[in-house]
């Protein structure tokens, strides 16, 4: 994995381009800590331990991120506690909406100038947050805009959780018309490779799924972690005994092509990565989602559908085909619809459950692989993944 010296571009600091700032981890935040650690932190500040629960109830229970709204705290206490435990981690730079407000993308500046994006997707029966786990990504998949940026840095637990808490607040405000007000799902399909930021992502999952006021109280089964296939980390995930859904970005059933499309395949081959995914499914009893972006004349041939069908036949797996989303400068485009239909037909004929993803957020560059927040200078460029849901 390469760590590139990425220079974040902050619109309100035009000279940031020429200022080489080293990415650095953010200050400590309430969401980095479990309840016991929050109580210890509050006590260390000379406040009674119950303040930890009070703050946590505001943040996780009521989705209040702004200290000024915490009026049940004496103002001196509020100032002290918010300075120490609720530092601003995400500064909004831009929000965009499409699909009549059902898809919203937020672009954030982190404390060190790094940029990330998150996407909120509303459906009639649910609201899903697609969050980033890293600023940029080191996996270098050539069809993905985030992959072209390189990695800036890992996000902290709280930087991940705060994206969700913010989006849950947007949903609760009723802004996602035609959807329930409660955010119920989280997909780690924004910028970054979640399993390359393993301990923080796992802790963020725990925070998101612990009941309020310690956490957000989401169901583990409503959380999806997507990976390029870092086999040792997948094996570690099996041992965690969580019941989150695992998505594997496969994109090719053969090593020759996958070596190119998902460069990490040069290290862990298709057979090995699928074995780890099947073991995860066996351990959790949960179907793994095999992600496959259909790219015209690259990976959409009938023989590849048949090979994929043979690899997945009889396994606890579901194929999620993603029509390739356009990315700047890419030589590739989506497969024609008849080719896509034939691919689906062959997989189903092999007994493999298959759906084509409902692409969300393309107009705002918020669809899968389009998140490239570093590209602010290019007109209209955006940067994360909104189409992270399956069309049933
Ligand atoms: N790094 C993780 C998490 C990102 S999820 C992973 O790769 O799984 C984003 C999903 O969108 C991945 O399946 C990714 O391969 C896919 N994707 C990337 N670029 C895309 C594009 N241009 N069109 C469609 N899907 C794309």
PDB file of N, CA and C and ligand atoms in Angstrom, residues 130-131 133-134 137 139 141-147 188-195 225-229 247-251 261-262 291-295 322-327 330 357 359 362 367-370 385 387-388, ligand 1:
ATOM      1  N   UNK A 130     -23.883   5.919   3.140  1.00  0.00           N
ATOM      2  CA  UNK A 130     -22.673   5.351   2.557  1.00  0.00           C
ATOM      3  C   UNK A 130     -21.518   6.206   3.055  1.00  0.00           C
ATOM      4  N   UNK A 131     -20.613   5.586   3.814  1.00  0.00           N
ATOM      5  CA  UNK A 131     -19.591   6.384   4.488  1.00  0.00           C
ATOM      6  C   UNK A 131     -18.180   6.037   4.019  1.00  0.00           C
ATOM      7  N   UNK A 133     -14.156   5.437   4.846  1.00  0.00           N
ATOM      8  CA  UNK A 133     -13.332   4.923   5.939  1.00  0.00           C
ATOM      9  C   UNK A 133     -11.896   5.452   5.857  1.00  0.00           C
ATOM     10  N   UNK A 134     -11.543   6.011   4.711  1.00  0.00           N
ATOM     11  CA  UNK A 134     -10.214   6.606   4.541  1.00  0.00           C
ATOM     12  C   UNK A 134     -10.383   7.867   3.686  1.00  0.00           C
ATOM     13  N   UNK A 137      -7.718   6.472  -1.258  1.00  0.00           N
ATOM     14  CA  UNK A 137      -7.654   5.017  -1.188  1.00  0.00           C
ATOM     15  C   UNK A 137      -6.345   4.561  -1.800  1.00  0.00           C
ATOM     16  N   UNK A 139      -5.776   1.438  -2.958  1.00  0.00           N
ATOM     17  CA  UNK A 139      -5.932   0.161  -3.660  1.00  0.00           C
ATOM     18  C   UNK A 139      -5.752   0.274  -5.178  1.00  0.00           C
ATOM     19  N   UNK A 141      -7.542   0.712  -7.908  1.00  0.00           N
ATOM     20  CA  UNK A 141      -8.345   0.073  -8.957  1.00  0.00           C
ATOM     21  C   UNK A 141      -8.524   1.096 -10.087  1.00  0.00           C
ATOM     22  N   UNK A 142      -8.177   0.722 -11.326  1.00  0.00           N
ATOM     23  CA  UNK A 142      -8.076   1.731 -12.384  1.00  0.00           C
ATOM     24  C   UNK A 142      -9.415   2.318 -12.832  1.00  0.00           C
ATOM     25  N   UNK A 143     -10.537   1.677 -12.490  1.00  0.00           N
ATOM     26  CA  UNK A 143     -11.835   2.181 -12.942  1.00  0.00           C
ATOM     27  C   UNK A 143     -12.506   3.043 -11.875  1.00  0.00           C
ATOM     28  N   UNK A 144     -11.847   3.240 -10.747  1.00  0.00           N
ATOM     29  CA  UNK A 144     -12.462   3.938  -9.617  1.00  0.00           C
ATOM     30  C   UNK A 144     -11.789   5.292  -9.411  1.00  0.00           C
ATOM     31  N   UNK A 145     -12.603   6.343  -9.324  1.00  0.00           N
ATOM     32  CA  UNK A 145     -12.048   7.698  -9.188  1.00  0.00           C
ATOM     33  C   UNK A 145     -11.279   7.847  -7.877  1.00  0.00           C
ATOM     34  N   UNK A 146     -11.803   7.252  -6.804  1.00  0.00           N
ATOM     35  CA  UNK A 146     -11.094   7.363  -5.521  1.00  0.00           C
ATOM     36  C   UNK A 146      -9.738   6.664  -5.622  1.00  0.00           C
ATOM     37  N   UNK A 147      -9.729   5.548  -6.323  1.00  0.00           N
ATOM     38  CA  UNK A 147      -8.498   4.772  -6.478  1.00  0.00           C
ATOM     39  C   UNK A 147      -7.399   5.531  -7.208  1.00  0.00           C
ATOM     40  N   UNK A 188     -20.164   0.621   4.157  1.00  0.00           N
ATOM     41  CA  UNK A 188     -18.790   1.143   4.059  1.00  0.00           C
ATOM     42  C   UNK A 188     -18.367   1.028   2.602  1.00  0.00           C
ATOM     43  N   UNK A 189     -18.994   1.856   1.785  1.00  0.00           N
ATOM     44  CA  UNK A 189     -18.724   1.822   0.344  1.00  0.00           C
ATOM     45  C   UNK A 189     -18.378   3.204  -0.170  1.00  0.00           C
ATOM     46  N   UNK A 190     -18.006   4.079   0.745  1.00  0.00           N
ATOM     47  CA  UNK A 190     -17.547   5.392   0.324  1.00  0.00           C
ATOM     48  C   UNK A 190     -16.077   5.326  -0.038  1.00  0.00           C
ATOM     49  N   UNK A 191     -15.368   6.405   0.255  1.00  0.00           N
ATOM     50  CA  UNK A 191     -13.947   6.414  -0.095  1.00  0.00           C
ATOM     51  C   UNK A 191     -13.167   5.497   0.832  1.00  0.00           C
ATOM     52  N   UNK A 192     -12.184   4.835   0.243  1.00  0.00           N
ATOM     53  CA  UNK A 192     -11.260   4.059   1.062  1.00  0.00           C
ATOM     54  C   UNK A 192     -11.537   2.575   1.089  1.00  0.00           C
ATOM     55  N   UNK A 193     -10.565   1.843   1.592  1.00  0.00           N
ATOM     56  CA  UNK A 193     -10.687   0.392   1.754  1.00  0.00           C
ATOM     57  C   UNK A 193     -10.869   0.131   3.248  1.00  0.00           C
ATOM     58  N   UNK A 194     -12.097  -0.212   3.675  1.00  0.00           N
ATOM     59  CA  UNK A 194     -12.368  -0.343   5.107  1.00  0.00           C
ATOM     60  C   UNK A 194     -11.422  -1.311   5.815  1.00  0.00           C
ATOM     61  N   UNK A 195     -11.092  -2.421   5.162  1.00  0.00           N
ATOM     62  CA  UNK A 195     -10.265  -3.417   5.856  1.00  0.00           C
ATOM     63  C   UNK A 195      -8.792  -3.015   5.909  1.00  0.00           C
ATOM     64  N   UNK A 225     -19.861  -4.113   5.078  1.00  0.00           N
ATOM     65  CA  UNK A 225     -18.454  -3.739   4.917  1.00  0.00           C
ATOM     66  C   UNK A 225     -17.993  -4.303   3.580  1.00  0.00           C
ATOM     67  N   UNK A 226     -17.508  -3.423   2.730  1.00  0.00           N
ATOM     68  CA  UNK A 226     -17.085  -3.838   1.393  1.00  0.00           C
ATOM     69  C   UNK A 226     -15.565  -3.839   1.308  1.00  0.00           C
ATOM     70  N   UNK A 227     -15.026  -4.853   0.649  1.00  0.00           N
ATOM     71  CA  UNK A 227     -13.555  -4.947   0.566  1.00  0.00           C
ATOM     72  C   UNK A 227     -13.087  -5.365  -0.821  1.00  0.00           C
ATOM     73  N   UNK A 228     -11.883  -4.951  -1.164  1.00  0.00           N
ATOM     74  CA  UNK A 228     -11.247  -5.430  -2.393  1.00  0.00           C
ATOM     75  C   UNK A 228     -10.770  -6.869  -2.235  1.00  0.00           C
ATOM     76  N   UNK A 229     -10.717  -7.337  -0.969  1.00  0.00           N
ATOM     77  CA  UNK A 229     -10.292  -8.719  -0.743  1.00  0.00           C
ATOM     78  C   UNK A 229      -8.949  -8.826  -0.057  1.00  0.00           C
ATOM     79  N   UNK A 247     -19.283  -7.494   1.679  1.00  0.00           N
ATOM     80  CA  UNK A 247     -19.337  -7.368   0.215  1.00  0.00           C
ATOM     81  C   UNK A 247     -17.915  -7.506  -0.309  1.00  0.00           C
ATOM     82  N   UNK A 248     -17.762  -8.291  -1.345  1.00  0.00           N
ATOM     83  CA  UNK A 248     -16.435  -8.481  -1.946  1.00  0.00           C
ATOM     84  C   UNK A 248     -16.456  -7.901  -3.360  1.00  0.00           C
ATOM     85  N   UNK A 249     -15.572  -6.950  -3.599  1.00  0.00           N
ATOM     86  CA  UNK A 249     -15.482  -6.338  -4.928  1.00  0.00           C
ATOM     87  C   UNK A 249     -14.653  -7.255  -5.812  1.00  0.00           C
ATOM     88  N   UNK A 250     -15.323  -8.141  -6.539  1.00  0.00           N
ATOM     89  CA  UNK A 250     -14.602  -9.153  -7.314  1.00  0.00           C
ATOM     90  C   UNK A 250     -14.247  -8.629  -8.711  1.00  0.00           C
ATOM     91  N   UNK A 251     -15.241  -8.248  -9.470  1.00  0.00           N
ATOM     92  CA  UNK A 251     -15.091  -7.592 -10.783  1.00  0.00           C
ATOM     93  C   UNK A 251     -14.508  -8.457 -11.897  1.00  0.00           C
ATOM     94  N   UNK A 261      -7.735  -5.248 -12.811  1.00  0.00           N
ATOM     95  CA  UNK A 261      -8.860  -4.425 -12.337  1.00  0.00           C
ATOM     96  C   UNK A 261      -8.781  -4.144 -10.838  1.00  0.00           C
ATOM     97  N   UNK A 262      -8.299  -5.117 -10.088  1.00  0.00           N
ATOM     98  CA  UNK A 262      -8.189  -4.954  -8.633  1.00  0.00           C
ATOM     99  C   UNK A 262      -6.761  -5.364  -8.280  1.00  0.00           C
ATOM    100  N   UNK A 291     -19.562  -8.085  -5.600  1.00  0.00           N
ATOM    101  CA  UNK A 291     -19.746  -6.869  -6.397  1.00  0.00           C
ATOM    102  C   UNK A 291     -19.012  -7.045  -7.730  1.00  0.00           C
ATOM    103  N   UNK A 292     -19.683  -6.659  -8.802  1.00  0.00           N
ATOM    104  CA  UNK A 292     -19.088  -6.866 -10.130  1.00  0.00           C
ATOM    105  C   UNK A 292     -19.518  -5.703 -11.018  1.00  0.00           C
ATOM    106  N   UNK A 293     -18.606  -4.769 -11.235  1.00  0.00           N
ATOM    107  CA  UNK A 293     -18.901  -3.626 -12.108  1.00  0.00           C
ATOM    108  C   UNK A 293     -18.762  -4.090 -13.551  1.00  0.00           C
ATOM    109  N   UNK A 294     -19.842  -4.010 -14.308  1.00  0.00           N
ATOM    110  CA  UNK A 294     -19.788  -4.511 -15.687  1.00  0.00           C
ATOM    111  C   UNK A 294     -19.170  -3.461 -16.602  1.00  0.00           C
ATOM    112  N   UNK A 295     -18.045  -3.836 -17.208  1.00  0.00           N
ATOM    113  CA  UNK A 295     -17.295  -2.911 -18.057  1.00  0.00           C
ATOM    114  C   UNK A 295     -17.296  -3.455 -19.492  1.00  0.00           C
ATOM    115  N   UNK A 322     -22.915  -3.996 -11.057  1.00  0.00           N
ATOM    116  CA  UNK A 322     -22.969  -2.534 -11.037  1.00  0.00           C
ATOM    117  C   UNK A 322     -22.668  -2.035 -12.442  1.00  0.00           C
ATOM    118  N   UNK A 323     -23.632  -1.370 -13.082  1.00  0.00           N
ATOM    119  CA  UNK A 323     -23.275  -0.779 -14.375  1.00  0.00           C
ATOM    120  C   UNK A 323     -22.136   0.219 -14.127  1.00  0.00           C
ATOM    121  N   UNK A 324     -21.054   0.131 -14.854  1.00  0.00           N
ATOM    122  CA  UNK A 324     -19.885   0.984 -14.589  1.00  0.00           C
ATOM    123  C   UNK A 324     -20.295   2.456 -14.622  1.00  0.00           C
ATOM    124  N   UNK A 325     -19.921   3.174 -13.597  1.00  0.00           N
ATOM    125  CA  UNK A 325     -20.162   4.613 -13.573  1.00  0.00           C
ATOM    126  C   UNK A 325     -18.975   5.306 -14.219  1.00  0.00           C
ATOM    127  N   UNK A 326     -19.262   6.349 -14.976  1.00  0.00           N
ATOM    128  CA  UNK A 326     -18.159   7.042 -15.648  1.00  0.00           C
ATOM    129  C   UNK A 326     -17.256   7.756 -14.655  1.00  0.00           C
ATOM    130  N   UNK A 327     -15.968   7.732 -14.888  1.00  0.00           N
ATOM    131  CA  UNK A 327     -15.027   8.498 -14.065  1.00  0.00           C
ATOM    132  C   UNK A 327     -14.137   9.300 -15.017  1.00  0.00           C
ATOM    133  N   UNK A 330     -11.368   8.068 -17.804  1.00  0.00           N
ATOM    134  CA  UNK A 330     -11.347   6.617 -17.921  1.00  0.00           C
ATOM    135  C   UNK A 330     -11.654   6.204 -19.349  1.00  0.00           C
ATOM    136  N   UNK A 357     -27.514  -3.379  -9.695  1.00  0.00           N
ATOM    137  CA  UNK A 357     -27.647  -2.296  -8.723  1.00  0.00           C
ATOM    138  C   UNK A 357     -28.357  -1.086  -9.327  1.00  0.00           C
ATOM    139  N   UNK A 359     -28.482   2.400  -9.770  1.00  0.00           N
ATOM    140  CA  UNK A 359     -27.430   3.411  -9.666  1.00  0.00           C
ATOM    141  C   UNK A 359     -27.991   4.732  -9.167  1.00  0.00           C
ATOM    142  N   UNK A 362     -25.434   9.476  -9.767  1.00  0.00           N
ATOM    143  CA  UNK A 362     -24.484   9.731 -10.854  1.00  0.00           C
ATOM    144  C   UNK A 362     -24.340  11.209 -11.190  1.00  0.00           C
ATOM    145  N   UNK A 367     -21.988   8.342  -7.226  1.00  0.00           N
ATOM    146  CA  UNK A 367     -22.203   6.911  -7.418  1.00  0.00           C
ATOM    147  C   UNK A 367     -20.914   6.147  -7.143  1.00  0.00           C
ATOM    148  N   UNK A 368     -21.027   4.819  -7.111  1.00  0.00           N
ATOM    149  CA  UNK A 368     -19.881   3.961  -6.832  1.00  0.00           C
ATOM    150  C   UNK A 368     -18.689   4.341  -7.669  1.00  0.00           C
ATOM    151  N   UNK A 369     -17.584   4.524  -7.006  1.00  0.00           N
ATOM    152  CA  UNK A 369     -16.345   4.760  -7.730  1.00  0.00           C
ATOM    153  C   UNK A 369     -16.184   6.181  -8.229  1.00  0.00           C
ATOM    154  N   UNK A 370     -17.167   7.030  -7.948  1.00  0.00           N
ATOM    155  CA  UNK A 370     -17.061   8.403  -8.455  1.00  0.00           C
ATOM    156  C   UNK A 370     -16.590   9.370  -7.387  1.00  0.00           C
ATOM    157  N   UNK A 385     -19.595   6.997  -3.043  1.00  0.00           N
ATOM    158  CA  UNK A 385     -20.492   6.021  -3.696  1.00  0.00           C
ATOM    159  C   UNK A 385     -21.934   6.012  -3.218  1.00  0.00           C
ATOM    160  N   UNK A 387     -24.510   4.640  -5.026  1.00  0.00           N
ATOM    161  CA  UNK A 387     -25.355   3.583  -5.578  1.00  0.00           C
ATOM    162  C   UNK A 387     -25.062   2.259  -4.901  1.00  0.00           C
ATOM    163  N   UNK A 388     -24.855   2.352  -3.598  1.00  0.00           N
ATOM    164  CA  UNK A 388     -24.371   1.189  -2.885  1.00  0.00           C
ATOM    165  C   UNK A 388     -25.482   0.222  -2.498  1.00  0.00           C
TER     166      UNK A 388
HETATM  167  N1  LIG B   1     -12.597  -0.320  -1.252  1.00  0.00           N
HETATM  168  C1  LIG B   1     -13.826  -1.014  -0.974  1.00  0.00           C
HETATM  169  C2  LIG B   1     -14.945  -0.065  -0.643  1.00  0.00           C
HETATM  170  C3  LIG B   1     -15.401   0.803  -1.805  1.00  0.00           C
HETATM  171  S1  LIG B   1     -16.964   0.242  -2.280  1.00  0.00           S
HETATM  172  C4  LIG B   1     -14.175  -1.917  -2.137  1.00  0.00           C
HETATM  173  O1  LIG B   1     -13.579  -1.763  -3.186  1.00  0.00           O
HETATM  174  O2  LIG B   1     -15.012  -2.796  -1.977  1.00  0.00           O
HETATM  175  C5  LIG B   1     -17.173   0.928  -3.805  1.00  0.00           C
HETATM  176  C6  LIG B   1     -17.650  -0.097  -4.809  1.00  0.00           C
HETATM  177  O3  LIG B   1     -17.815   0.548  -6.063  1.00  0.00           O
HETATM  178  C7  LIG B   1     -16.622  -1.184  -5.018  1.00  0.00           C
HETATM  179  O4  LIG B   1     -17.266  -2.394  -5.312  1.00  0.00           O
HETATM  180  C8  LIG B   1     -15.902  -0.661  -6.230  1.00  0.00           C
HETATM  181  O5  LIG B   1     -15.190  -1.644  -6.895  1.00  0.00           O
HETATM  182  C9  LIG B   1     -17.059  -0.116  -7.033  1.00  0.00           C
HETATM  183  N2  LIG B   1     -16.655   0.855  -8.051  1.00  0.00           N
HETATM  184  C10 LIG B   1     -15.536   1.583  -8.085  1.00  0.00           C
HETATM  185  N3  LIG B   1     -15.503   2.351  -9.183  1.00  0.00           N
HETATM  186  C11 LIG B   1     -16.630   2.104  -9.866  1.00  0.00           C
HETATM  187  C12 LIG B   1     -17.176   2.607 -11.057  1.00  0.00           C
HETATM  188  N4  LIG B   1     -16.543   3.517 -11.787  1.00  0.00           N
HETATM  189  N5  LIG B   1     -18.378   2.131 -11.448  1.00  0.00           N
HETATM  190  C13 LIG B   1     -19.030   1.216 -10.705  1.00  0.00           C
HETATM  191  N6  LIG B   1     -18.569   0.722  -9.555  1.00  0.00           N
HETATM  192  C14 LIG B   1     -17.377   1.142  -9.139  1.00  0.00           C
END
